[in-house]
XYZ file of C-alpha atoms in Angstrom:
595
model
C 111.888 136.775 118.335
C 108.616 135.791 117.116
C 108.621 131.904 115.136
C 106.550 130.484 112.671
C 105.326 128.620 109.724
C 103.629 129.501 106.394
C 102.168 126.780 105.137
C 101.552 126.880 101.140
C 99.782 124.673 98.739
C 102.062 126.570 96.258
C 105.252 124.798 95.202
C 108.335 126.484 94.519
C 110.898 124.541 92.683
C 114.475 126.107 92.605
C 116.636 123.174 91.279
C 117.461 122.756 87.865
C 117.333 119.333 87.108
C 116.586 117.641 83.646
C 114.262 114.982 82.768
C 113.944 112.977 79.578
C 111.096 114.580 77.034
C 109.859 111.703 76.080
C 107.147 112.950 73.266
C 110.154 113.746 71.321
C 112.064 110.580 71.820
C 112.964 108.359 68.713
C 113.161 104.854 70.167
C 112.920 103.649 66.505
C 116.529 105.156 66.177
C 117.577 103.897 69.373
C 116.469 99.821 68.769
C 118.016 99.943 65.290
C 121.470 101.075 67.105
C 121.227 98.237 69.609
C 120.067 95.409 67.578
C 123.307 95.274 66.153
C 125.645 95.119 68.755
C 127.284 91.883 69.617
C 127.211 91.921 73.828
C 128.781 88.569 74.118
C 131.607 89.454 72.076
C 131.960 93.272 74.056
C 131.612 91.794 77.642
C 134.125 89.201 76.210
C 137.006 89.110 79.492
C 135.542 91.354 81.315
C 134.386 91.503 84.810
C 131.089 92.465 85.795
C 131.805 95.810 86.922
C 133.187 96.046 83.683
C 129.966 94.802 81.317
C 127.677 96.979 83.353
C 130.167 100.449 82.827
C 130.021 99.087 78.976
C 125.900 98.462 78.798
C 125.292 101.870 80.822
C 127.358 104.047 78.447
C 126.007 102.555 75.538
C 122.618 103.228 76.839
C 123.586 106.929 77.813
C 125.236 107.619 74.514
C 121.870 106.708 72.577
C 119.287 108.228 74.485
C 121.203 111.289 74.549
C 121.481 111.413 71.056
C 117.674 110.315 70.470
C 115.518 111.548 73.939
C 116.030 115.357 74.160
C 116.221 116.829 77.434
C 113.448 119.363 79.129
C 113.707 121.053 82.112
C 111.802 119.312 85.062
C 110.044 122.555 86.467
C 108.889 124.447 83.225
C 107.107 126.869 84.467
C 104.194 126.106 81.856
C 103.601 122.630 83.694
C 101.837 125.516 86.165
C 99.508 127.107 83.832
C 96.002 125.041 84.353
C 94.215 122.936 81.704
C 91.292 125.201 82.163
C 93.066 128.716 81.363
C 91.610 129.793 77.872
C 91.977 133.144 76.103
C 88.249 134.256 77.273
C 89.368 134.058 80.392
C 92.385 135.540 80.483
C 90.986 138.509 78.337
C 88.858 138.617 81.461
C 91.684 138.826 83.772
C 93.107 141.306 82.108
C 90.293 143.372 82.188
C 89.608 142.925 85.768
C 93.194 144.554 86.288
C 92.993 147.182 84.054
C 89.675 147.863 85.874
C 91.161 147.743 89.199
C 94.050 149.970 88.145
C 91.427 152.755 86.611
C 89.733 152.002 90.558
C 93.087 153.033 92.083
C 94.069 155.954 89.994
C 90.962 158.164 90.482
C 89.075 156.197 93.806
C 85.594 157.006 91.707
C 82.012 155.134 92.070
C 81.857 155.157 88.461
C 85.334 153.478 88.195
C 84.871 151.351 91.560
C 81.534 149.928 89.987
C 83.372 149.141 86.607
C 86.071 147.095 88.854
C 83.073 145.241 90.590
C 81.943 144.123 86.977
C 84.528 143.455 85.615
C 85.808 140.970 88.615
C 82.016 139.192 88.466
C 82.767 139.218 84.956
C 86.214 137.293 85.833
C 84.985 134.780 88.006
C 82.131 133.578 85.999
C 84.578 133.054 83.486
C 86.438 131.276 85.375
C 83.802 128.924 86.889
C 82.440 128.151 83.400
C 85.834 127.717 81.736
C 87.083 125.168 84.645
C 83.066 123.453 84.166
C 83.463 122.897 80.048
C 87.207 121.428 80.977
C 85.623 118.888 83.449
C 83.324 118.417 81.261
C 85.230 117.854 78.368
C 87.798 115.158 80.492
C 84.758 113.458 81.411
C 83.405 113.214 77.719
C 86.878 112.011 76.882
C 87.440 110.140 79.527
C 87.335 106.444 77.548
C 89.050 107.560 74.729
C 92.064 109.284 76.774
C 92.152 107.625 79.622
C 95.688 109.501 80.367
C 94.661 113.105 80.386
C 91.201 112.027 82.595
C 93.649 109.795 85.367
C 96.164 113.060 85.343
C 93.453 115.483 86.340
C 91.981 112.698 89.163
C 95.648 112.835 90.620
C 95.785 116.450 90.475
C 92.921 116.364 92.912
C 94.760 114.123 94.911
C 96.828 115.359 98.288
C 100.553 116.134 97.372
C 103.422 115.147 99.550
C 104.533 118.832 100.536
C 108.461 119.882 99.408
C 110.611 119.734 102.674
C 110.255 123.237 104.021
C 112.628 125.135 106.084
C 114.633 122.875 108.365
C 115.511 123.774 112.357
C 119.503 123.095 113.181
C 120.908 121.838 116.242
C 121.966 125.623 116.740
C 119.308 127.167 116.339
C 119.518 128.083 112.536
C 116.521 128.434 110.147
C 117.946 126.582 106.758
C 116.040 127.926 103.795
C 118.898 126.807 101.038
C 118.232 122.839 99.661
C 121.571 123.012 99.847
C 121.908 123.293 103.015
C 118.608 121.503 103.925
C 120.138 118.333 102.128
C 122.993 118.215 103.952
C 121.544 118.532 107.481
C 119.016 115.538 106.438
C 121.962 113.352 105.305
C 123.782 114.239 108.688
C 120.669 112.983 110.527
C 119.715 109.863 108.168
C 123.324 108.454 108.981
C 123.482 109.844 112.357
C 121.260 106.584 112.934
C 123.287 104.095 111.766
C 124.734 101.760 114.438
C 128.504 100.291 114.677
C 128.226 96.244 114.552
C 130.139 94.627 117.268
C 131.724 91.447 116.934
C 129.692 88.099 116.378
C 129.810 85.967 119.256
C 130.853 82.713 120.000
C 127.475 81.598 120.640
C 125.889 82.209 117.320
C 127.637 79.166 115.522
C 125.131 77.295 113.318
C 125.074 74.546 111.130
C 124.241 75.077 107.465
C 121.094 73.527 106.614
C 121.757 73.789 102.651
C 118.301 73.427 101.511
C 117.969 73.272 97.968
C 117.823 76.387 96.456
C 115.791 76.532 92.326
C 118.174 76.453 89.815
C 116.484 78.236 87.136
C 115.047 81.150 88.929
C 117.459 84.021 86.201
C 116.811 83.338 82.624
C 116.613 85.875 79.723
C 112.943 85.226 79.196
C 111.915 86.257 82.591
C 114.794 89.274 82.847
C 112.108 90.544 79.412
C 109.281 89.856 81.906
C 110.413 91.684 84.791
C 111.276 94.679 82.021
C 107.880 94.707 80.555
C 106.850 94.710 84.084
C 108.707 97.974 84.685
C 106.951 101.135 86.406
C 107.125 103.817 84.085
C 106.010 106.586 86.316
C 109.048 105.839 89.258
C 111.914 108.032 89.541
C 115.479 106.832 88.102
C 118.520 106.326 90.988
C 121.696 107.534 90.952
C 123.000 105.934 87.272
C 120.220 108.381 85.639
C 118.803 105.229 83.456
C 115.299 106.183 83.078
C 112.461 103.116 83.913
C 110.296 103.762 80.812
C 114.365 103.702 78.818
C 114.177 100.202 80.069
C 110.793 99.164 79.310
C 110.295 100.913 75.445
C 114.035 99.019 74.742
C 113.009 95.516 76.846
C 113.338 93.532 73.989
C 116.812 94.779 72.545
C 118.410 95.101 76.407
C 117.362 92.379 77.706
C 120.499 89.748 76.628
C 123.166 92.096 77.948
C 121.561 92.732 81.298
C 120.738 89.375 81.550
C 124.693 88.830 80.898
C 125.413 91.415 83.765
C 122.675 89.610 85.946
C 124.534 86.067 85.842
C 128.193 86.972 86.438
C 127.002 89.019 88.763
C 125.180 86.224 90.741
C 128.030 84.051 89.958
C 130.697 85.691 91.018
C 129.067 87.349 94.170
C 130.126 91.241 92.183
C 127.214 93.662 92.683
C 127.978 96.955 90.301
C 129.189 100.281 92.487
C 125.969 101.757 90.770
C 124.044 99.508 92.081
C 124.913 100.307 95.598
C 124.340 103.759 95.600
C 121.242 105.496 96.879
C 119.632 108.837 96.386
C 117.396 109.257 99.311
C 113.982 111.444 99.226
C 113.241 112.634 102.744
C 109.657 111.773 103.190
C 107.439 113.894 105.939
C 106.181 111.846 108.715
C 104.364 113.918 111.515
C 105.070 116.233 113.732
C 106.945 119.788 113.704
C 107.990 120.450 109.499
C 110.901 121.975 110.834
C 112.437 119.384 112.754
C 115.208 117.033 110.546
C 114.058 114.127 113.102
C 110.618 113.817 111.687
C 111.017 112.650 107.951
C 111.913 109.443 106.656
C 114.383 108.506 104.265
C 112.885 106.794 101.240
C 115.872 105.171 98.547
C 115.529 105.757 94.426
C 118.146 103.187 93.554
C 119.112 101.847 90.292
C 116.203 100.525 88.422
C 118.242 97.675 86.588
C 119.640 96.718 89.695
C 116.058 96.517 91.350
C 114.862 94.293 87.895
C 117.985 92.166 89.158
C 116.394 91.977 93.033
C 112.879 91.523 91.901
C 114.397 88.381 90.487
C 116.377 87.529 93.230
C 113.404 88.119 95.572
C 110.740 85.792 94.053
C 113.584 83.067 94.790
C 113.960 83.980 97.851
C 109.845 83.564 98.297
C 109.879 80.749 96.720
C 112.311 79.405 98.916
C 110.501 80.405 102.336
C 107.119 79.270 101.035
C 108.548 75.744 100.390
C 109.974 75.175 103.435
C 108.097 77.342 105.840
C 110.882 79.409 106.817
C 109.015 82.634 107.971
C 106.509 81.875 110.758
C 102.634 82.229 110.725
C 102.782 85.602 113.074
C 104.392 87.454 110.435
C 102.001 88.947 108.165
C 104.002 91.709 106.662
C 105.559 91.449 103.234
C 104.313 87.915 102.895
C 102.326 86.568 100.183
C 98.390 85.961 101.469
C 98.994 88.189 104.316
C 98.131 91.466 105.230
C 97.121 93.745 108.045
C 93.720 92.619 108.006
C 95.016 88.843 108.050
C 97.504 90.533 111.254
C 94.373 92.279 113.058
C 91.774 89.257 112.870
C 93.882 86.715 113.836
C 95.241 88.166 117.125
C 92.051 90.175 118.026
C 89.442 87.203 117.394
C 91.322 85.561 120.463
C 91.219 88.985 122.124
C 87.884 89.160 122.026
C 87.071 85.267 122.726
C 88.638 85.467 125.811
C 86.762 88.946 127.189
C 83.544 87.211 126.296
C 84.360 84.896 128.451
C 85.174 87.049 131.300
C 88.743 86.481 131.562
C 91.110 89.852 131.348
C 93.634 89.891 128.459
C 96.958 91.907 128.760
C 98.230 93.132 125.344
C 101.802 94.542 125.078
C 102.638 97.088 121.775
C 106.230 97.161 120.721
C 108.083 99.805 118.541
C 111.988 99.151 117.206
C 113.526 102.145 116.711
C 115.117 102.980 113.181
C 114.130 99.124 112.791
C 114.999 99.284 109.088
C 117.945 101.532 109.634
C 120.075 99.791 112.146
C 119.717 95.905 111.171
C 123.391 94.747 111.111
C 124.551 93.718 108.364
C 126.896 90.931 109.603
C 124.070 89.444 112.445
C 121.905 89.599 109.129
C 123.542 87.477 106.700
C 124.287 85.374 110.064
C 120.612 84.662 109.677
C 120.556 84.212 106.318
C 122.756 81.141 105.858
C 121.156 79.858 109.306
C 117.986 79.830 107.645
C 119.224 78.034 104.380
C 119.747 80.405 101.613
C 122.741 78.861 99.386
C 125.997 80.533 99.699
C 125.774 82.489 95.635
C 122.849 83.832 96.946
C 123.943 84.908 100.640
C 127.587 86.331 99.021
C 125.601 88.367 96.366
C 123.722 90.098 99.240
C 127.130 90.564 101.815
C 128.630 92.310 98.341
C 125.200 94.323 97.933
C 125.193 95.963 101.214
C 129.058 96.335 101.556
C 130.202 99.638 100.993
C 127.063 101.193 100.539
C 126.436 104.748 99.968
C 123.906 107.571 99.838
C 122.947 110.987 99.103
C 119.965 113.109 99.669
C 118.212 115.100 97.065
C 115.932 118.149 97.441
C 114.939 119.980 94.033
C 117.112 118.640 91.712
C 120.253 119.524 94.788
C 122.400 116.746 95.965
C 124.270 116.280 99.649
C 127.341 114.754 99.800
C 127.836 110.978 99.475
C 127.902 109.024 103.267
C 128.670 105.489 103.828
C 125.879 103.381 104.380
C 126.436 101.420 107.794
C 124.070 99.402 108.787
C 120.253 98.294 107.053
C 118.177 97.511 104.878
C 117.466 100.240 102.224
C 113.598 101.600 102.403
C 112.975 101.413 98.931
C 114.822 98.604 97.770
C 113.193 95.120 96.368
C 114.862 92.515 98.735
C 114.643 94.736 101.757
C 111.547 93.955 102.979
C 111.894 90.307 102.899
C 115.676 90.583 104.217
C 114.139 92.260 107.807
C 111.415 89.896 107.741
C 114.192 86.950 107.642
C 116.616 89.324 110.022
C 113.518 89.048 112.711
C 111.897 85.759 111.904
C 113.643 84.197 114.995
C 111.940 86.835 117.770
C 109.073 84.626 118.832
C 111.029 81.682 119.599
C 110.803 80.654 123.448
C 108.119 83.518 123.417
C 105.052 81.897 126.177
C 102.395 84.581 124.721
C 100.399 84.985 121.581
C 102.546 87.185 119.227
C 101.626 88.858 115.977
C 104.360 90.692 113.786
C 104.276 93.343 110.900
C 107.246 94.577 109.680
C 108.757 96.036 112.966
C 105.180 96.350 114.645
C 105.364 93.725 117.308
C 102.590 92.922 119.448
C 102.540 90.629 122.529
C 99.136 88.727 124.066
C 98.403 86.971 127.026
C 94.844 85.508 128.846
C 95.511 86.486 132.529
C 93.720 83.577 134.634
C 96.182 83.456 137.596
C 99.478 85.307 138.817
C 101.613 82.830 136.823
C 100.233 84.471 133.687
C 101.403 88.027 134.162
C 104.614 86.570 135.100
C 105.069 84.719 132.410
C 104.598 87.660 130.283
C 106.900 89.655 131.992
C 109.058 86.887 131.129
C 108.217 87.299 127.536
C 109.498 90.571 127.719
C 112.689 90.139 129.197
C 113.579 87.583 126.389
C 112.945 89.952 123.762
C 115.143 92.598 125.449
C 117.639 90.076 125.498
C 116.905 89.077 121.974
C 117.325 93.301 121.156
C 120.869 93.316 123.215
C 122.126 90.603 121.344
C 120.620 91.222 117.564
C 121.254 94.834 118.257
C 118.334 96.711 117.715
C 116.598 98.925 119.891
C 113.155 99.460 121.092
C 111.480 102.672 121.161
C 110.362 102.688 124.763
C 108.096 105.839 124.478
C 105.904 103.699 122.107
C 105.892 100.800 123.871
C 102.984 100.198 125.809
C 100.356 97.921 127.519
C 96.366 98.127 127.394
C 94.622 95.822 129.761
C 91.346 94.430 128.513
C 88.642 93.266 130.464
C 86.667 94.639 133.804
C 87.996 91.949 135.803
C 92.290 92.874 134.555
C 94.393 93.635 137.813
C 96.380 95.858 135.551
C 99.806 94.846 136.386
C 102.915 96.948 135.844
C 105.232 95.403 133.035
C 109.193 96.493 132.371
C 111.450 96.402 129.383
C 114.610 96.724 129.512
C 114.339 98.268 132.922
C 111.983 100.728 132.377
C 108.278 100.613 133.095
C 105.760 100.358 130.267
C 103.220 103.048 129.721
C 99.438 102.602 130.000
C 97.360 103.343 126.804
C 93.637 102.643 126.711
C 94.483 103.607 122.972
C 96.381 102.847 120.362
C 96.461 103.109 116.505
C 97.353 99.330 115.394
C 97.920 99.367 111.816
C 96.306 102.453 111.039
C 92.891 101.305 113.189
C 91.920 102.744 116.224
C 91.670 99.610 119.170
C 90.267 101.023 122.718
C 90.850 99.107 125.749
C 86.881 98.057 126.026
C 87.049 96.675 121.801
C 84.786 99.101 120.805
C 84.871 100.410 117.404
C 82.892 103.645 117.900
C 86.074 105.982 117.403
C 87.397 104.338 114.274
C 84.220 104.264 112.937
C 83.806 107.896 113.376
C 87.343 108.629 112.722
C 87.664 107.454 109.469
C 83.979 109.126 108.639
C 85.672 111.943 109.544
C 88.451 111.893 107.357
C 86.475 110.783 104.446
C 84.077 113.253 104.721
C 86.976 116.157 105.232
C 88.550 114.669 101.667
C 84.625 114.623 100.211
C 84.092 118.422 101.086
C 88.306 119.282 99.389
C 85.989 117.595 96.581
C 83.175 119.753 96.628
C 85.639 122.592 96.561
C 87.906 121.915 94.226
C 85.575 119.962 91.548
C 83.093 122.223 89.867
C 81.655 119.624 87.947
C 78.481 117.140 89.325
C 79.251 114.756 86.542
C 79.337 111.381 87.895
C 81.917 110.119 85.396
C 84.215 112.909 86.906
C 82.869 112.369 90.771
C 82.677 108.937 90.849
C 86.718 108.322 90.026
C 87.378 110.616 92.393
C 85.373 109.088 95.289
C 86.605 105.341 94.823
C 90.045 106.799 94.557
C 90.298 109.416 97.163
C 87.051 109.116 99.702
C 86.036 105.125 99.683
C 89.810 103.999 100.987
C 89.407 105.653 104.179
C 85.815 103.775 104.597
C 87.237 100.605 103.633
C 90.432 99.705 105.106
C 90.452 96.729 107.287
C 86.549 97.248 107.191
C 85.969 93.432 107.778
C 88.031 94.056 110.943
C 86.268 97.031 112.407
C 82.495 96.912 110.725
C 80.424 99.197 112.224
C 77.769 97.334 115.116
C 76.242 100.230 116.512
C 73.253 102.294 114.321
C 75.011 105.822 115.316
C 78.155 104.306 113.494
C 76.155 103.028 110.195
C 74.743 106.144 110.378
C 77.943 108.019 110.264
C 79.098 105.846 107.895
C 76.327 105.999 105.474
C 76.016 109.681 105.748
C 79.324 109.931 103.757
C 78.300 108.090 101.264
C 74.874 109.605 100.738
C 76.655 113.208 100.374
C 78.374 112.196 97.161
C-alpha cells in the first residue's frame, strides 16, 4: 500500500455551522429592549451562576429576534471579487469551444478552442487588473474592502487534514478527526500528587488595589472588544458585546463583582472549545498541532480586568524577576536576546569560552498543576478574593474540540493554563517565577524557553553549571513539569571551550552548533550570516507569492502588501541580528530593491 498527501490551497468546508449576519442586524431594536430592564431588581437573590444564566438568555432571546442567521460557508463567499459577466461570458465560450474541439477533433474547431481560451485569459488578467485597480482607487474611502483583499493575499492556516490513528487508520470524517485530537490534547494532562510538607509559606498579604472593577472600566474593556475573534462555547458574539457596550455594561458588571466576591466563576465560563492549530511536522500525525482555546468572551472582558491587577500588582512590588521577558510589560524577545547575548559575546571577545545550555518543558502550558500553582500564587502575595476566584476558574474545567462547525465530546480539563485565555500567560509566568533561585549561571526566560549561561575560566565553572542543572531537575520533580530532553541542548562558544559533557536528569545533553532562539538563527561562532540569509530567503519566497498572485504594479496596492507580508520577516529582532558583513546587506537589500 502506497501513502500519501495531497496538499490543496482549496478549502472544503463540510460543517454547517451558523454565524450572525450582521448587515442585517437591528441593534436599534435590540438597545431599546435593554434599556429598560431593571438588572438590579432581576439579579435580586440570586447567585451568580444565576445572574449570568439570566443576562445570557436575555441576550440570546434579542439577537435572535433582531441578528438573522447565515450560513458560515455560503458557497458565494468563494466566487472572487474580480468575476464579472465579460468574463464569465468568456468562460463559457471557452467550454463550448472546447466541447465543439472534442466532438469532431478538427483544426478548424481546435483553432477556435485556442481563441477562445486566449480570449479567456486576457479576460481574466484584465478583469482581476481593473479590480486591483479599483481597491486601490478606493482604498481611503473603504478602507474595509482594500484591508480584506491584503488578507486574502495573506498565508491561511490550512483546515486539519486527514489524521493518522494509533492503528493505523486514515480519519477523513471531522467527526472522527475531532475526537482523536481531544483524546490526544487530554492525553497530556498530568495527575497532581499531593503537596508536600515542605512547601509551607507564610502569607505575605501585600496590598492588593481596591478599585481595579468598576462599571466605567467594564464599558472600556467592551469598547475595547475584538470584533473579528471567534465566540466560545456560550455563542455570545464579540461585536454583540461591543455594538450593545453601553446598555450591557451594568449587568455584567453586576455578574463581574459577585463573582469576584464570592469566589463563583460561571460553568460557561469554564468551558473551552479548542481549535487544533498546525505546528510542524507530518499533517497527519494528531501529535503535531496545538490546542488553541475560544472561551467565553465576557468571561475574558472579566480576566482582562483581573489581569491588569494582577500587573499592577507585580510591577509594584517586583514580583516577577528581570530574566523573564515574556508576557511582561517593556519586554520582549529582543529585550530576551540582547541582554543574554551582549554578555555572550563580551566574554568571547575576550577570549574566554562560554557554555550556553537551551531548555524545552514539555506541554509547559498543559501540565502546570493547578494546586502547586495557586501554591505560588498566595506565596507570592495575591489576596485571597483574588487567588479563590482563580482555584474556582480552573476547577472543573472542560473542553471540546471543533473542526468545521463539528464538536468532540466534552473532557475534563486536568491540569494548565488554557492557551488562549487572558490570565494564562501571566499565571505560568508567576507558576515559574521561582526557577532561577539558587541558579549560579546567567539565566534568561521566555515563556517556557529557558536558557542557561556560564563564562568557563576554570573547572569549577563547568561544575558549577552542571550544578545548575541538577537544581532545575529537582525544581521539575518537585513542581512537576517535565523537560523535553530531545530539545535540550548545549552549544559551546569560543575556540578555546573544552566542550564538556552536561546531564539532566540523567541523561546526556545533545550538542548543537545551532539553534533557533526565538525565531533567530544563533551559530556556535555568533555569526549572523545564516539568519541574515534565512530570513532574505523567506521574504523574498513571500515577495515572488506576490508577484504571482498580484497583477497589479500599483504601489498603493504593493506597498500594503510588502509592510504587511514581506518587511516582518526583514525586521524581527533586526537590532539583534543586523547584518555586518557586505554579502549579507547585499542579500538584504536585494529584497527590497525587487519590490
Amino acid at each position: 500500500m502506497v501513502t500519501f498527501e495531497i496538499n490543496s490551497k482549496k478549502h472544503i468546508h463540510k460543517g454547517h455551522a451558523k454565524t450572525y449576519n450582521f448587515k442585517k442586524a437591528n441593534f436599534i431594536k435590540i438597545k431599546e429592549a435593554l434599556n429598560v430592564i431593571d438588572w438590579q431588581k432581576l439579579f435580586h437573590g440570586k447567585n451568580t451562576e444565576d445572574k449570568w444564566n439570566i443576562f445570557k438568555l436575555t441576550l440570546e432571546k434579542y439577537t435572535s429576534q433582531y441578528i438573522p442567521l447565515v450560513n458560515k460557508y455560503k458557497r458565494n463567499r468563494l466566487k472572487p471579487m474580480w468575476l464579472s459577466r465579460k468574463v464569465t461570458k468568456e468562460m463559457k465560450n471557452k467550454k463550448k469551444a472546447f466541447k465543439a474541439f472534442k466532438f469532431d477533433k478538427s483544426e478548424a474547431s481546435y483553432k477556435a478552442y485556442r481563441a477562445a481560451n486566449k480570449a479567456c485569459k486576457n479576460a481574466i488578467r484584465w478583469a482581476k487588473l481593473e479590480n486591483e485597480k479599483e481597491i486601490a482607487k478606493e482604498s481611503k474611502t473603504n478602507p474595509k474592502r482594500f484591508f480584506r483583499y491584503i488578507n486574502s493575499k495573506k498565508p491561511k492556516s490550512e483546515n486539519v487534514g486527514s489524521l493518522k490513528s494509533e492503528s493505523g487508520l486514515l480519519l477523513t470524517e471531522d467527526q472522527d478527526k475531532a475526537e482523536i485530537l481531544n483524546d490526544y490534547f487530554s492525553s497530556v494532562f498530568i495527575k497532581e500528587k499531593p503537596i508536600t510538607g515542605d512547601m509551607k509559606f507564610i502569607n505575605k498579604n501585600l496590598l492588593i488595589q481596591s478599585d481595579w472593577l468598576t462599571q466605567d472600566k467594564v464599558l472600556q474593556k467592551l469598547n475595547n472588544v475584538n470584533v473579528n475573534k471567534a465566540p466560545g462555547p456560550d455563542g455570545i458574539h464579540p461585536r454583540v458585546l461591543r455594538e450593545l457596550c453601553v446598555e450591557i455594561c451594568k449587568p455584567l458588571f453586576l455578574i463581574f463583582q459577585d463573582s469576584f466576591l464570592s469566589g463563583i466563576v460561571p460553568e460557561d465560563w469554564r468551558k473551552a472549545d479548542v481549535v487544533p492549530i498546525f505546528k510542524k511536522g507530518l499533517k497527519f500525525v494528531p501529535g503535531n498541532y496545538r490546542p488553541v482555546s475560544l472561551t467565553s468572551v465576557a468571561g475574558k472582558v472579566f480576566e482582562g480586568l483581573l489581569r491588569d491587577n494582577i500587573q499592577e500588582f507585580i510591577g509594584r512590588y517586583n514580583v516577577i524577576g528581570k530574566n523573564e521577558h515574556g508576557f511582561m510589560k517593556h519586554r520582549s524577545c529582543q529585550t530576551n536576546l540582547i541582554t543574554f547575548y551582549e554578555e555572550v559575546s563580551r566574554s568571547i571577545d575576550q577570549g574566554v569560552a562560554v557554555d550556553v545550555i537551551y531548555l524545552d518543558f514539555a506541554k509547559a502550558f498543559d501540565t502546570v498543576p493547578h494546586k502547586r500553582l495557586l501554591f505560588k500564587l498566595r506565596k507570592n502575595g495575591l489576596d485571597e478574593n483574588t487567588c479563590s476566584w482563580i482555584e474556582n476558574w480552573l476547577k472543573d474545567r472542560v473542553q471540546r474540540v471543533v473542526i468545521n462547525g463539528t464538536f468532540s465530546r466534552w473532557t475534563p480539563v486536568v491540569s494548565g493554563v488554557p492557551q488562549g485565555s487572558v490570565i494564562g500567560p501571566i499565571l505560568f509566568n508567576l507558576f515559574i517565577n521561582d526557577l532561577e533561585i539558587g541558579i549560579e549561571s546567567h539565566v534568561s526566560v521566555f515563556a517556557d524557553d529557558t536558557k542557561l549561561g556560564k563564562v568557563m575560566q576554570c573547572e569549577q565553572d563547568a561544575t558549577s553549571l552542571q550544578r545548575d542543572l541538577d537544581k532545575l531537575g529537582d525544581w521539575a520533580l518537585k513542581w512537576q513539569m517535565r523537560f523535553n530532553l530531545d530539545k535540550c541542548k548545549v552549544m559551546h562558544f569560543g575556540v578555546k571551550n573544552t566542550q564538556v559533557i552536561y546531564t539532566l536528569n540523567g541523561m546526556e545533553l545533545g550538542k548543537s552548533k545551532q539553534e533557533k532562539d526565538l525565531g533567530i538563527i544563533i551559530d556556535f561562532k555568533l555569526s549572523n550570516n545564516v539568519q541574515c540569509q534565512t530570513a532574505a530567503a523567506k521574504a523574498s519566497k513571500v515577495l515572488a507569492c506576490i508577484k504571482r498572485g498580484v497583477h497589479s504594479r500599483d504601489e498603493n496596492i504593493i506597498l500594503p502588501l510588502y509592510k504587511s507580508m514581506v518587511r516582518p520577516h526583514l525586521e524581527y529582532a533586526v537590532q539583534f541580528w543586523a547584518p555586518v558583513l557586505k554579502k549579507d546587506i547585499i542579500a538584504l537589500e536585494k529584497v527590497q530593491r525587487r519590490v
